Coordinates of C-alpha atoms in Angstrom, one line a residue:
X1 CA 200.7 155.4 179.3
X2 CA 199.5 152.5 177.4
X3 CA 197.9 150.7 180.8
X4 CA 196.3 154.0 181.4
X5 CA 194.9 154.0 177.8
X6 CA 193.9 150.5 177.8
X7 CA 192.3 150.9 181.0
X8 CA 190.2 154.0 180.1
X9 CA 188.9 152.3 177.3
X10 CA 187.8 149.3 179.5
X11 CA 186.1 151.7 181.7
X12 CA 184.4 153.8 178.8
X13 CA 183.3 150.4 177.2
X14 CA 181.7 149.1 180.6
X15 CA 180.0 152.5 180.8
X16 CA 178.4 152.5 177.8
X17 CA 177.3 148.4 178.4
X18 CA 175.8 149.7 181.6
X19 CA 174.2 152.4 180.1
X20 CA 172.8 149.8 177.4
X21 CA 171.4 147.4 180.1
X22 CA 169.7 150.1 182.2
X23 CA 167.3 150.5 178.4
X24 CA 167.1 146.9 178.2
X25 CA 165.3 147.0 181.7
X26 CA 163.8 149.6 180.8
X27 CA 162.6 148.6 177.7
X28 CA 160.9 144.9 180.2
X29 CA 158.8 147.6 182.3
X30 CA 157.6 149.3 179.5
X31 CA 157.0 145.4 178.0
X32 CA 155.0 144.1 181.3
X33 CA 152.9 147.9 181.3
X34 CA 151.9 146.8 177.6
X35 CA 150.8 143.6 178.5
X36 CA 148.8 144.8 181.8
X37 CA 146.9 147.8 179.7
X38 CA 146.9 147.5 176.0
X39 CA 146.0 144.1 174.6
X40 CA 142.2 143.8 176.3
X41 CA 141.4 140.9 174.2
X42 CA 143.9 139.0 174.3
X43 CA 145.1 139.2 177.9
X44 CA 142.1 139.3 179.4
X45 CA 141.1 136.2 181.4
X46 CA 137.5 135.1 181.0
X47 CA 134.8 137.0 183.4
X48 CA 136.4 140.3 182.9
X49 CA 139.0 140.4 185.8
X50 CA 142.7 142.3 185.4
X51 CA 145.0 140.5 183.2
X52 CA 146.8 138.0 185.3
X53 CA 150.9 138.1 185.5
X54 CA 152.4 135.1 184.4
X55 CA 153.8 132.8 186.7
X56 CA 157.3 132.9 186.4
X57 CA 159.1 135.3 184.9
X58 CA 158.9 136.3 181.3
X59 CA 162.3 136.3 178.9
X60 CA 162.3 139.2 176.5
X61 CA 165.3 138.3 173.8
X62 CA 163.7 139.7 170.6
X63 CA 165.2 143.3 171.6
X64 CA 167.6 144.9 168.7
X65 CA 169.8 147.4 167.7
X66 CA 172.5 148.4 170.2
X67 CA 170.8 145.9 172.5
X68 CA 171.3 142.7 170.9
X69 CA 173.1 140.1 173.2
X70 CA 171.0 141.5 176.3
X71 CA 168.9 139.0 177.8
X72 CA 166.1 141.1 179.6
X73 CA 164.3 138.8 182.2
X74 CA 160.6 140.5 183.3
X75 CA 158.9 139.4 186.8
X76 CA 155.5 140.5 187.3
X77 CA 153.3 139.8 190.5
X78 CA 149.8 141.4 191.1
X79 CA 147.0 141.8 193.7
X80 CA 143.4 142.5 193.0
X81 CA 140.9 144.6 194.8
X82 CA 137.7 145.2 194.2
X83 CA 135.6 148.5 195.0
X84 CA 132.0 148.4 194.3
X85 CA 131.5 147.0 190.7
X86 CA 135.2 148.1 190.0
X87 CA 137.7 145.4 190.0
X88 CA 141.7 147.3 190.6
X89 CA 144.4 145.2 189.7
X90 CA 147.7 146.7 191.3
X91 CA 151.0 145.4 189.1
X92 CA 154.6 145.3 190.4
X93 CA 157.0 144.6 187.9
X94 CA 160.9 144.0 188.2
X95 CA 163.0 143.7 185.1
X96 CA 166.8 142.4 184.9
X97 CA 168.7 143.3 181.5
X98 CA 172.3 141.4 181.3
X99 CA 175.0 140.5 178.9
X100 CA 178.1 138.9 179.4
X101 CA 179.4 135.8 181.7
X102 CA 178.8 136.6 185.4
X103 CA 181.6 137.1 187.3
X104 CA 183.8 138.3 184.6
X105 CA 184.8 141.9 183.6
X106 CA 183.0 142.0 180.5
X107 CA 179.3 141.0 182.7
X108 CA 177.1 144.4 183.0
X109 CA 173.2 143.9 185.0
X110 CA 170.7 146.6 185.8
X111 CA 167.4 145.9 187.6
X112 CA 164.6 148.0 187.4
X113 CA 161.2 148.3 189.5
X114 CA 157.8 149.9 188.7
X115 CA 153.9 149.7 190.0
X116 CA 150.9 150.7 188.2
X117 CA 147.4 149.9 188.7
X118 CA 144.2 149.3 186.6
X119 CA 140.3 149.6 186.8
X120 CA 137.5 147.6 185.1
X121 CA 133.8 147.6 185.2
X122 CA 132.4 144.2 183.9
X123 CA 135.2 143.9 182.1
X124 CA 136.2 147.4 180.3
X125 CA 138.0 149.9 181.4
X126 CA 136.6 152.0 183.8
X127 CA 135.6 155.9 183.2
X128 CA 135.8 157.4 186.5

């Protein structure tokens, strides 16, 4: 009874660390989404174009709560395409939340994907 025990709290505990590193990577796509659509000013290369995705990738490790000790890693690659005087930037993004050593028991990783795309005329977003 006592190997059972012990083992059933392993398996709960590894649960919940999984369940924690699936919101860390979440919480990197919602991070590279932020830094594709929100900060115009500050992202924004000069002439107006889509921000440009860093790179390599980008380390997140300011996360808190129940997510402290999660390293969240955040890859971002891009293409641009441009439709009349629109320019589209198209975003793929690929976040890896982990804690722990790999290869021992206590090491938990989820990877997540997303796309998104964006629109600007000269330089703002677009209205259409």
């Amino acid at each position: 009874m006592l190997t059972l025990s012990t083992v059933q709290h392993a398996t709960a505990n590894q649960d919940l660390q999984g369940s924690r590193a699936l919101q860390g990577a979440r919480a990197g796509i919602e991070w590279g989404i932020y830094q594709a659509m929100i900060p115009e000013s500050t992202n924004m290369p000069t002439g107006g174009s889509p921000y440009v995705c860093p790179a390599g990738p980008s380390s997140i490790s300011s996360l808190g709560g129940s997510l402290i000790g999660f390293n969240v890693q955040v890859q971002c690659t891009m293409a641009t395409y441009t439709e009349g005087d629109h320019q589209i930037g198209v975003y793929h993004f690929t976040s890896t939340s982990s804690s722990g050593t790999s290869g021992t028991a206590q090491y938990v990783e989820r990877k997540m994907s997303a796309s998104m795309s964006t629109c600007r005329t000269n330089g703002v977003p677009c209205n259409d």
